[in-house]
């Protein structure tokens, strides 16, 4: 800001002196406004100015009285030079204390005065620049804060031991903290499953020590409303750059994370669906190949049996092996049937189905097998009939497979199966609970995969069939197994979705 672009306020009741000064200042291009009294000066100060030359003695005020008011005018950053004819050291000190930029003695050398004014202008300019910078920084920081606050990613700053120094609302929310913050709490000890502590501590040490940036997917424990839940988060861990750290601060680690629980669930689902589709085509093809010769063989066997019977005693040694072959063919035929149910669930043949009667039939038929396994099966029905629109055969199959698995899980060990039917919003809920060994976590995500079985001789198709039959009804299935037993919950809607092209 050269003199030529500045606005100078001159407050002096000595007209001659003022006119001389104005001439000098205007000579170098400054804009000068002149006031004769304090009141006039305050009036003029409403228009922003850069530097004021203020006479110590005015008709209506002293310069010292006016000084703070002038300083407060405008953006509060203008500088004021006090001008006086008779000065003492005390006056000068007083003036500077009151905030004057300089104390100029009359009569003055015009060149020297210009130097003083220019210096004051430079001062004004640098304070204004600093102020603008401060404001920009403040705004930028505020914007960053909003970003950190509203972003969905979890952002945490912690020390190498996992003690939290800062955390954004998304991070608080993810672990179920809705009020207060996480400051000073230990992220690892409080929010990571205990079996993963060692790994987490190792990771933090690596980031702190080597400064490596590490990406890792891991679980966090969140508790809300008395319920704890595990969620998956994909993390990026990095160390704060030394040049960004304040001196004396220890190493700090930044963790930013994106929740992936839902993504993982969907991935798992689509894996199952993909396999189902592939296996479906394969099984359908196989079924064609096998069914015809199987039927032909069964027919021929029956003829053979009839012929043998006519031979009376001579045939005796042959009836037993014949029976065995027939049994084996029967087994093969059932397996084929299971394949087909799974691979081609067929069109939904819907009707009003009273679920209680279906469940009663399942429990009745599974009864002998359960008894033999040392397992009791209890059925809890709602008071009245529970009817939905569904495919009776398929609902039967769903319940049968679930009860069958529950009984098999406790074979020999004994136990109880609870089959519970209840009304639910928009449909019905079927629950099959057992107090067997449960399903280990690593298997839980795989039980719907076709051919996944932990049983010797298991087909691994039971749950896959259940999944596919529940899906064609537009229902949902959830399997819980944590600690004691296994709980399966199936929801079937009041009416299944209309099959595309069905009408
Ligand atoms: P299969 O019964 O032929 O093994 P399924 O698809 O019916 O095939 O079941 C798959 C696997 O799921 C079983 O092998 C078993 O490990 C597990 N499973 C299913 N239901 C239960 C249950 N109620 N308790 C324990 N494990 C179960
Ligand atoms: Mg099974």
Coordinates of C-alpha atoms and ligand atoms in Angstrom, one line a residue:
X1 CA 0.0 0.0 0.0
X2 CA 1.9 3.0 -1.2
X3 CA 0.9 6.5 0.0
X4 CA -0.8 7.0 -3.3
X5 CA -3.5 4.4 -2.5
X6 CA -4.0 5.4 1.2
X7 CA -6.6 7.4 2.9
X8 CA -5.3 9.7 5.6
X9 CA -7.4 11.4 8.2
X10 CA -6.0 14.7 9.5
X11 CA -7.4 16.2 12.7
X12 CA -6.0 19.6 13.5
X13 CA -7.6 23.0 14.2
X14 CA -4.6 24.9 12.9
X15 CA -5.8 25.6 9.5
X16 CA -2.5 26.8 8.0
X17 CA -0.6 23.8 9.2
X18 CA -3.3 21.5 8.1
X19 CA -3.4 23.0 4.7
X20 CA 0.4 22.7 4.3
X21 CA 0.3 19.1 5.3
X22 CA -2.6 18.2 3.1
X23 CA -0.7 19.7 0.2
X24 CA 2.3 17.5 0.9
X25 CA 0.3 14.3 1.3
X26 CA -1.9 14.9 -1.7
X27 CA 1.3 15.7 -3.6
X28 CA 2.3 12.1 -3.2
X29 CA -1.2 10.9 -4.2
X30 CA -2.8 10.2 -0.8
X31 CA -6.4 11.0 -0.2
X32 CA -6.7 13.3 2.8
X33 CA -9.8 14.1 4.8
X34 CA -9.6 17.0 7.2
X35 CA -11.4 17.4 10.6
X36 CA -11.1 20.4 12.8
X37 CA -12.7 19.0 15.9
X38 CA -13.0 15.6 17.7
X39 CA -16.7 15.3 16.7
X40 CA -15.9 16.0 13.1
X41 CA -13.1 13.4 13.2
X42 CA -15.3 10.7 14.5
X43 CA -17.8 11.5 11.8
X44 CA -15.1 11.2 9.1
X45 CA -13.7 8.0 10.7
X46 CA -16.9 6.2 9.6
X47 CA -15.3 5.9 6.2
X48 CA -12.4 3.5 6.6
X49 CA -9.0 5.1 6.8
X50 CA -5.4 3.9 7.1
X51 CA -3.5 6.5 9.1
X52 CA -4.7 9.4 11.2
X53 CA -2.6 12.5 12.1
X54 CA -4.1 13.6 15.3
X55 CA -3.4 17.0 17.0
X56 CA -3.0 16.7 20.8
X57 CA -5.1 19.8 21.5
X58 CA -8.5 20.2 19.8
X59 CA -11.3 22.6 20.6
X60 CA -13.6 19.9 22.0
X61 CA -11.3 17.1 23.1
X62 CA -7.7 16.1 23.7
X63 CA -5.9 13.8 21.3
X64 CA -5.5 11.3 24.1
X65 CA -9.2 11.1 24.7
X66 CA -10.0 10.7 21.0
X67 CA -7.3 8.2 20.3
X68 CA -9.0 5.0 21.5
X69 CA -12.2 6.0 19.8
X70 CA -10.4 6.5 16.5
X71 CA -8.5 3.2 16.9
X72 CA -11.8 1.4 17.4
X73 CA -13.3 2.9 14.2
X74 CA -13.4 1.0 11.0
X75 CA -11.7 -2.4 11.1
X76 CA -9.8 -1.3 14.2
X77 CA -6.5 -1.7 12.4
X78 CA -5.6 1.9 11.4
X79 CA -2.6 3.6 13.0
X80 CA -2.6 7.0 14.6
X81 CA 0.2 9.5 14.8
X82 CA -0.1 12.1 17.6
X83 CA 1.1 15.6 16.6
X84 CA 2.0 18.2 19.2
X85 CA 3.8 21.4 19.6
X86 CA 5.0 21.0 23.2
X87 CA 5.9 17.6 24.3
X88 CA 7.4 16.0 27.2
X89 CA 8.8 12.5 27.5
X90 CA 5.8 11.6 29.8
X91 CA 3.3 12.8 27.2
X92 CA 5.0 10.6 24.6
X93 CA 5.0 7.6 26.8
X94 CA 1.3 8.2 27.7
X95 CA 0.5 8.5 24.0
X96 CA 2.2 5.2 23.0
X97 CA 0.5 3.5 25.9
X98 CA -2.8 4.7 24.7
X99 CA -2.0 3.0 21.4
X100 CA -0.5 5.8 19.3
X101 CA 1.8 4.6 16.6
X102 CA 4.2 7.6 17.0
X103 CA 4.5 11.0 18.5
X104 CA 5.4 13.7 16.1
X105 CA 6.7 17.1 17.2
X106 CA 5.8 20.4 15.5
X107 CA 7.3 22.0 13.7
X108 CA 8.3 19.1 11.6
X109 CA 10.3 18.5 8.5
X110 CA 7.8 17.4 5.8
X111 CA 10.1 14.7 4.5
X112 CA 10.5 13.2 7.9
X113 CA 6.8 13.2 8.4
X114 CA 6.3 11.4 5.1
X115 CA 8.7 8.8 6.3
X116 CA 6.7 8.4 9.5
X117 CA 3.4 8.1 7.7
X118 CA 4.8 5.6 5.2
X119 CA 6.1 3.5 8.1
X120 CA 2.7 3.6 9.8
X121 CA 1.1 2.6 6.5
X122 CA 3.4 -0.4 6.2
X123 CA 2.4 -1.4 9.7
X124 CA -1.3 -1.1 8.9
X125 CA -0.8 -3.2 5.8
X126 CA 1.0 -6.0 7.5
X127 CA -1.5 -6.2 10.4
X128 CA -4.3 -6.3 7.9
X129 CA -2.7 -9.1 5.9
X130 CA -2.1 -11.0 9.1
X131 CA -5.7 -10.6 10.1
X132 CA -6.9 -11.8 6.7
X133 CA -4.7 -14.8 7.0
X134 CA -5.9 -15.5 10.4
X135 CA -9.5 -15.3 9.2
X136 CA -8.9 -17.6 6.2
X137 CA -7.1 -20.1 8.4
X138 CA -10.0 -19.9 10.9
X139 CA -12.5 -20.5 8.2
X140 CA -10.5 -23.3 6.7
X141 CA -10.2 -24.9 10.1
X142 CA -13.9 -24.6 10.7
X143 CA -14.6 -26.2 7.3
X144 CA -12.3 -29.0 8.1
X145 CA -13.9 -29.5 11.4
X146 CA -17.3 -29.8 9.7
X147 CA -15.9 -32.3 7.3
X148 CA -14.4 -34.4 10.1
X149 CA -17.6 -34.1 12.0
X150 CA -20.0 -35.1 9.2
X151 CA -17.9 -37.6 7.2
X152 CA -19.1 -41.2 7.5
X153 CA -15.6 -42.5 7.9
X154 CA -14.3 -43.3 11.4
X155 CA -11.4 -40.9 12.3
X156 CA -9.3 -41.5 15.4
X157 CA -6.1 -40.0 16.6
X158 CA -4.4 -42.1 19.2
X159 CA -1.1 -42.7 20.9
X160 CA 0.9 -45.9 20.2
X161 CA -0.8 -47.6 23.2
X162 CA -4.2 -47.0 21.7
X163 CA -5.2 -44.1 24.0
X164 CA -7.6 -41.9 22.1
X165 CA -6.6 -38.3 21.7
X166 CA -9.4 -37.3 19.2
X167 CA -12.3 -39.1 17.6
X168 CA -15.0 -37.9 15.3
X169 CA -18.7 -38.5 15.8
X170 CA -18.7 -41.4 13.3
X171 CA -16.1 -43.2 15.4
X172 CA -18.1 -42.6 18.6
X173 CA -21.3 -43.7 16.9
X174 CA -19.7 -46.9 15.5
X175 CA -18.9 -48.1 19.1
X176 CA -22.3 -47.0 20.4
X177 CA -21.3 -43.8 22.1
X178 CA -24.0 -41.2 21.4
X179 CA -23.1 -38.6 24.0
X180 CA -19.8 -37.5 25.4
X181 CA -16.6 -38.5 23.6
X182 CA -13.9 -41.0 23.6
X183 CA -11.1 -38.9 24.8
X184 CA -8.6 -40.7 27.1
X185 CA -10.2 -44.1 26.6
X186 CA -8.3 -47.0 25.2
X187 CA -9.5 -48.0 21.8
X188 CA -8.0 -51.5 21.8
X189 CA -9.0 -52.5 25.3
X190 CA -12.5 -51.2 25.0
X191 CA -13.6 -51.6 21.5
X192 CA -11.7 -54.5 19.9
X193 CA -12.5 -58.1 20.6
X194 CA -10.1 -59.5 23.2
X195 CA -8.8 -62.2 20.9
X196 CA -7.6 -59.6 18.5
X197 CA -5.7 -57.4 21.0
X198 CA -2.3 -58.9 20.3
X199 CA -2.6 -58.3 16.7
X200 CA -3.9 -54.7 17.2
X201 CA -1.1 -53.8 19.6
X202 CA 1.4 -55.2 17.1
X203 CA 0.0 -53.1 14.3
X204 CA 0.1 -49.9 16.3
X205 CA 3.7 -50.6 17.3
X206 CA 4.6 -51.2 13.6
X207 CA 3.0 -48.0 12.5
X208 CA 4.6 -46.0 15.4
X209 CA 8.0 -47.6 14.9
X210 CA 8.4 -47.8 11.1
X211 CA 5.9 -45.2 10.1
X212 CA 4.5 -47.7 7.7
X213 CA 0.9 -47.1 6.4
X214 CA -1.1 -50.2 7.1
X215 CA -4.5 -51.3 5.7
X216 CA -6.4 -53.9 7.7
X217 CA -9.9 -55.1 8.1
X218 CA -10.8 -55.9 11.6
X219 CA -13.7 -56.1 14.0
X220 CA -14.9 -53.6 16.5
X221 CA -17.3 -54.2 19.4
X222 CA -20.1 -51.8 19.7
X223 CA -22.6 -51.8 22.5
X224 CA -25.9 -49.9 22.3
X225 CA -28.9 -50.3 24.5
X226 CA -27.4 -53.2 26.4
X227 CA -26.7 -55.2 23.2
X228 CA -23.2 -55.8 22.0
X229 CA -22.6 -56.2 18.3
X230 CA -19.5 -56.8 16.2
X231 CA -18.9 -54.8 13.1
X232 CA -16.3 -55.0 10.5
X233 CA -14.2 -51.9 9.7
X234 CA -11.6 -51.5 7.0
X235 CA -8.8 -49.4 8.5
X236 CA -5.9 -47.3 7.2
X237 CA -3.4 -46.6 9.9
X238 CA -0.7 -44.0 9.5
X239 CA 1.8 -42.1 11.7
X240 CA 1.6 -38.3 12.0
X241 CA 4.5 -36.8 10.0
X242 CA 7.2 -35.4 12.2
X243 CA 7.1 -32.0 10.6
X244 CA 3.4 -31.8 11.4
X245 CA 3.9 -32.6 15.0
X246 CA 4.2 -30.1 17.7
X247 CA 7.6 -30.3 19.5
X248 CA 7.6 -32.4 22.6
X249 CA 4.6 -34.5 21.5
X250 CA 5.0 -38.2 21.4
X251 CA 4.2 -40.3 18.3
X252 CA 0.6 -40.1 17.2
X253 CA -1.3 -42.5 15.0
X254 CA -4.2 -41.7 12.7
X255 CA -6.7 -44.4 12.0
X256 CA -9.4 -43.9 9.4
X257 CA -11.9 -46.6 8.9
X258 CA -14.9 -47.5 6.7
X259 CA -17.5 -49.8 8.0
X260 CA -17.8 -52.9 5.9
X261 CA -20.2 -55.1 7.8
X262 CA -22.9 -54.7 5.2
X263 CA -20.6 -55.1 2.3
X264 CA -19.3 -58.4 3.7
X265 CA -22.8 -59.6 4.3
X266 CA -23.8 -58.9 0.7
X267 CA -20.6 -60.5 -0.6
X268 CA -21.4 -63.6 1.3
X269 CA -25.0 -63.6 0.0
X270 CA -23.9 -63.2 -3.6
X271 CA -21.3 -66.0 -3.2
X272 CA -24.1 -68.3 -2.1
X273 CA -26.4 -67.2 -4.9
X274 CA -23.7 -67.7 -7.5
X275 CA -23.0 -71.2 -6.3
X276 CA -26.6 -72.0 -6.2
X277 CA -27.1 -70.9 -9.8
X278 CA -24.1 -72.9 -11.0
X279 CA -25.1 -76.0 -9.1
X280 CA -28.7 -75.7 -10.1
X281 CA -27.8 -76.0 -13.8
X282 CA -25.5 -78.9 -13.2
X283 CA -27.9 -80.8 -11.0
X284 CA -30.8 -80.3 -13.4
X285 CA -28.7 -81.8 -16.2
X286 CA -27.6 -84.7 -14.1
X287 CA -31.1 -85.4 -13.0
X288 CA -32.2 -86.0 -16.5
X289 CA -29.3 -88.3 -17.1
X290 CA -30.0 -90.4 -14.0
X291 CA -33.7 -90.4 -13.7
X292 CA -34.5 -92.3 -16.8
X293 CA -32.2 -95.3 -16.3
X294 CA -33.1 -95.3 -12.7
X295 CA -36.8 -95.6 -13.4
X296 CA -36.1 -98.3 -16.0
X297 CA -33.9 -100.2 -13.5
X298 CA -36.6 -100.0 -10.8
X299 CA -39.2 -101.3 -13.2
X300 CA -37.0 -104.1 -14.3
X301 CA -36.3 -105.1 -10.7
X302 CA -40.0 -105.2 -10.0
X303 CA -40.5 -107.6 -12.9
X304 CA -37.5 -109.6 -11.7
X305 CA -39.0 -109.8 -8.2
X306 CA -42.3 -111.0 -9.6
X307 CA -40.6 -113.7 -11.7
X308 CA -38.5 -114.9 -8.7
X309 CA -41.6 -115.2 -6.5
X310 CA -43.0 -117.7 -9.0
X311 CA -39.9 -119.9 -8.6
X312 CA -40.7 -120.5 -5.0
X313 CA -38.0 -122.1 -2.9
X314 CA -35.3 -122.1 -5.5
X315 CA -35.5 -118.3 -5.4
X316 CA -35.1 -117.9 -1.6
X317 CA -31.3 -117.1 -1.6
X318 CA -32.0 -114.4 -4.2
X319 CA -34.7 -112.3 -2.4
X320 CA -32.3 -110.8 0.1
X321 CA -29.8 -109.3 -2.3
X322 CA -32.7 -108.2 -4.5
X323 CA -34.2 -106.3 -1.5
X324 CA -30.8 -104.7 -0.9
X325 CA -30.6 -103.5 -4.5
X326 CA -34.1 -102.1 -4.2
X327 CA -33.2 -100.2 -1.0
X328 CA -30.1 -98.8 -2.6
X329 CA -32.1 -97.7 -5.6
X330 CA -34.6 -96.1 -3.3
X331 CA -31.9 -94.1 -1.6
X332 CA -30.5 -93.0 -4.9
X333 CA -33.9 -91.9 -5.9
X334 CA -34.4 -89.9 -2.7
X335 CA -31.0 -88.2 -3.2
X336 CA -32.0 -87.3 -6.7
X337 CA -35.2 -85.9 -5.3
X338 CA -33.3 -83.8 -2.8
X339 CA -31.0 -82.5 -5.6
X340 CA -34.0 -81.6 -7.7
X341 CA -35.8 -79.8 -4.9
X342 CA -32.8 -77.7 -4.5
X343 CA -31.8 -77.2 -8.1
X344 CA -35.4 -76.6 -9.4
X345 CA -37.6 -75.6 -6.5
X346 CA -40.3 -75.3 -9.2
X347 CA -43.1 -72.9 -9.4
X348 CA -44.8 -71.8 -6.2
X349 CA -48.1 -73.6 -5.9
X350 CA -49.6 -71.3 -3.4
X351 CA -52.7 -71.8 -1.3
X352 CA -53.9 -70.9 2.2
X353 CA -51.7 -72.9 4.4
X354 CA -52.4 -73.4 8.1
X355 CA -48.8 -73.5 9.5
X356 CA -49.8 -75.3 12.7
X357 CA -50.9 -78.4 10.8
X358 CA -47.7 -78.4 8.7
X359 CA -45.6 -78.2 11.8
X360 CA -47.5 -80.9 13.5
X361 CA -47.0 -83.2 10.6
X362 CA -43.2 -82.5 10.5
X363 CA -42.9 -83.2 14.3
X364 CA -44.9 -86.3 13.9
X365 CA -42.8 -87.7 11.1
X366 CA -39.5 -86.7 12.6
X367 CA -40.6 -88.2 16.0
X368 CA -39.3 -91.7 15.7
X369 CA -35.9 -90.5 14.4
X370 CA -35.7 -88.0 17.3
X371 CA -36.6 -90.6 19.8
X372 CA -33.9 -92.9 18.5
X373 CA -31.4 -90.0 18.8
X374 CA -32.5 -89.3 22.4
X375 CA -34.0 -86.0 21.5
X376 CA -37.3 -84.5 22.4
X377 CA -39.1 -82.2 20.0
X378 CA -41.6 -79.7 21.4
X379 CA -44.1 -77.7 19.4
X380 CA -45.4 -74.4 20.5
X381 CA -48.3 -73.2 18.4
X382 CA -50.2 -69.9 18.6
X383 CA -53.7 -70.0 20.2
X384 CA -55.6 -69.7 16.9
X385 CA -54.8 -71.0 13.4
X386 CA -51.9 -69.3 11.7
X387 CA -52.6 -69.0 8.0
X388 CA -50.5 -67.6 5.3
X389 CA -50.5 -67.8 1.5
X390 CA -47.7 -70.3 0.7
X391 CA -46.6 -73.5 -1.1
X392 CA -47.5 -76.2 1.5
X393 CA -45.0 -78.7 0.2
X394 CA -42.2 -76.2 0.3
X395 CA -43.0 -74.9 3.8
X396 CA -43.1 -78.5 4.9
X397 CA -39.6 -79.1 3.4
X398 CA -38.3 -76.0 5.2
X399 CA -39.4 -77.0 8.6
X400 CA -38.5 -80.6 8.0
X401 CA -34.9 -79.8 7.1
X402 CA -34.5 -77.5 10.0
X403 CA -35.9 -79.9 12.6
X404 CA -33.9 -82.7 11.0
X405 CA -30.6 -80.8 11.4
X406 CA -31.4 -79.9 15.0
X407 CA -32.1 -83.5 15.9
X408 CA -29.0 -84.7 14.1
X409 CA -26.8 -82.1 15.8
X410 CA -27.7 -83.7 19.2
X411 CA -27.8 -87.3 18.1
X412 CA -26.6 -89.5 20.9
X413 CA -26.0 -86.6 23.2
X414 CA -29.7 -86.0 23.8
X415 CA -31.3 -82.6 24.0
X416 CA -34.4 -80.6 23.1
X417 CA -35.7 -79.0 20.0
X418 CA -38.3 -76.2 20.2
X419 CA -40.4 -75.5 17.2
X420 CA -42.2 -72.2 17.7
X421 CA -44.8 -70.7 15.4
X422 CA -46.0 -67.2 15.9
X423 CA -47.7 -64.4 14.1
X424 CA -45.4 -61.6 13.0
X425 CA -45.9 -58.3 11.4
X426 CA -46.8 -58.9 7.8
X427 CA -46.6 -62.7 8.0
X428 CA -45.5 -65.5 10.3
X429 CA -42.3 -66.5 12.1
X430 CA -41.1 -70.1 12.4
X431 CA -38.4 -70.7 14.9
X432 CA -36.4 -73.9 15.4
X433 CA -34.1 -73.8 18.5
X434 CA -31.9 -76.5 19.8
X435 CA -29.5 -76.8 22.7
X436 CA -27.0 -78.8 20.8
X437 CA -23.3 -78.0 20.2
X438 CA -24.0 -74.9 18.1
X439 CA -22.3 -73.8 14.9
X440 CA -18.7 -72.5 15.1
X441 CA -18.4 -69.0 13.8
X442 CA -16.2 -70.0 10.9
X443 CA -19.0 -72.3 9.7
X444 CA -21.9 -70.0 10.3
X445 CA -21.4 -68.1 7.1
X446 CA -21.1 -71.3 5.1
X447 CA -24.1 -73.4 6.1
X448 CA -26.2 -72.2 3.2
X449 CA -23.5 -73.1 0.7
X450 CA -24.6 -76.2 -1.2
X451 CA -22.5 -79.3 -0.3
X452 CA -21.2 -77.7 2.8
X453 CA -21.5 -80.4 5.4
X454 CA -19.7 -81.4 8.6
X455 CA -21.4 -84.7 8.8
X456 CA -20.0 -87.9 7.4
X457 CA -22.3 -88.9 4.6
X458 CA -24.1 -85.5 4.7
X459 CA -25.2 -84.0 1.4
X460 CA -24.8 -80.4 2.6
X461 CA -28.0 -79.6 0.7
X462 CA -30.5 -79.3 3.5
X463 CA -29.8 -75.6 4.4
X464 CA -29.2 -74.7 0.8
X465 CA -32.7 -76.0 0.0
X466 CA -34.1 -74.1 3.0
X467 CA -32.5 -70.9 1.8
X468 CA -33.8 -71.3 -1.7
X469 CA -37.3 -72.2 -0.6
X470 CA -37.5 -69.3 1.9
X471 CA -36.3 -67.0 -0.9
X472 CA -38.9 -68.0 -3.4
X473 CA -41.5 -67.2 -0.7
X474 CA -40.0 -63.7 -0.4
X475 CA -39.1 -64.6 3.2
X476 CA -35.9 -64.2 5.3
X477 CA -33.8 -66.6 7.4
X478 CA -31.4 -65.9 10.2
X479 CA -29.2 -68.3 12.0
X480 CA -27.8 -67.5 15.4
X481 CA -25.4 -69.6 17.3
X482 CA -23.4 -68.0 20.0
X483 CA -22.6 -70.0 23.1
X484 CA -25.6 -72.3 23.7
X485 CA -27.3 -74.2 20.8
X486 CA -28.5 -73.0 17.5
X487 CA -31.5 -70.7 16.8
X488 CA -33.0 -70.5 13.4
X489 CA -35.6 -67.9 12.6
X490 CA -37.6 -67.9 9.4
X491 CA -40.0 -65.2 8.4
X492 CA -42.6 -65.9 5.7
X493 CA -44.7 -63.1 4.4
X494 CA -48.5 -63.1 4.5
X495 CA -48.4 -63.5 0.7
X496 CA -45.4 -64.3 -1.4
X497 CA -44.3 -61.9 -4.1
X498 CA -45.9 -62.5 -7.5
X499 CA -43.6 -64.6 -9.6
X500 CA -42.5 -62.8 -12.7
X501 CA -44.8 -63.8 -15.6
X502 CA -47.1 -65.7 -13.3
X503 CA -50.1 -63.7 -14.3
Ligands
LIG1 P1 -26.1 -81.7 6.1 O1 -27.2 -81.8 7.1 O2 -26.3 -82.7 5.0 O3 -24.8 -81.7 6.6 P2 -27.2 -79.0 5.8 O4 -27.1 -78.1 4.7 O5 -28.5 -79.4 6.3 O6 -26.3 -80.3 5.4 O7 -26.4 -78.4 7.0 C1 -25.1 -78.0 6.7 C2 -24.2 -78.0 8.0 O8 -24.7 -77.0 8.9 C3 -24.3 -79.2 8.8 O9 -23.3 -80.2 8.3 C4 -23.9 -78.7 10.2 O10 -22.5 -78.6 10.3 C5 -24.5 -77.3 10.2 N1 -25.8 -77.3 10.9 C6 -27.0 -77.1 10.4 N2 -28.0 -77.0 11.4 C7 -27.3 -77.2 12.6 C8 -27.8 -77.2 13.9 N3 -29.0 -77.1 14.3 N4 -26.8 -77.4 14.9 C9 -25.5 -77.6 14.5 N5 -25.0 -77.5 13.3 C10 -25.9 -77.3 12.3
LIG2 MG1 -29.2 -81.4 6.9

